[in-house]
Amino acid sequence: LRTLPENSEYVQQIYFNCYYHQAEVYLEQDQLDSALYYAQRAVRISQKFNVFNDAYAFQVLGKCYERIGQPQKALDQFDRAVAAAISEASSYQQFPQVAKVVESRSAFFMAQGQYGEALKGYQQGLQRISRNFTEEDVHLNPTAEQCVQKLYALDLISGKAAAFLKLSEKEKSDRDYLSLAYKSYQLA
């Protein structure tokens, strides 16, 4: 590593990976200042160099902002993560990456009590990891045969079920949401 030029993309990719993973570890340990610092460093590298998986840096930075109580900055980073993941997916067929960042963005909306937005996000993730499934109607799910990445599909469908359950609790008179939650959990 020391024999390579500091500004080579290979070296920067290694730094990016280290910073991104350090940010995740500090976030898990609830050391938010350190997590924010390393996430920002990873994002700076991704903006300057062509690094692989830069969506994850935006994702962890969004999680940092969410945890420190800056929801608009968090949403901005989650949006950047989704855009970066979609861009990389079309280039490298990284569909699980799209599912992971879309799931994080949807979880953010769940935490904010914006269940409709969360449902839209979970649906977008399902569209990205399923063959011939383009339904925008959040009430519909792909079949198991359509899902290219079944484990990620389970996470997204479970997220939808949780959102429907929250909507049924919020609007106690509406049994349709509870039924949709039940149907989604049956699929998962």
C-alpha angles and dihedrals in degrees: 000000000000091000092059121084113263092235097051114122090234092058092043090051089056092049090046092053092048094048094045092050092044089053090052093050093048090047090053089050090050091241092140099173092055092042091052092047095053094041090053090049091052091049091050090054091047090053094049101039136035099253127171120244095016089154088077092060091054089046095053091043088053090051090051092052090047092052094048091051102256102125098170092053088046092053091047090055093045089052090051089048092053092047092048092046092050090048093050092043091059090049101039105017090246096157095151088060090057091050092051096050093042089052091052091050091049091048087054090056090048090054089050091051091245096132096163091057090046090053091051090052094048088049091051089053092050090051090054097051100039132079116239093353111128100147113142091185104105090209090071129074132192120255119252089253091057094053112097093184105037098181092053090045089055091054092049094046090047088052090052090050091052090050092050089048091052090049090051090052092046094048100035094181094059110086092175092078092052090050091049091049090051093048091049093050089050089056093048 
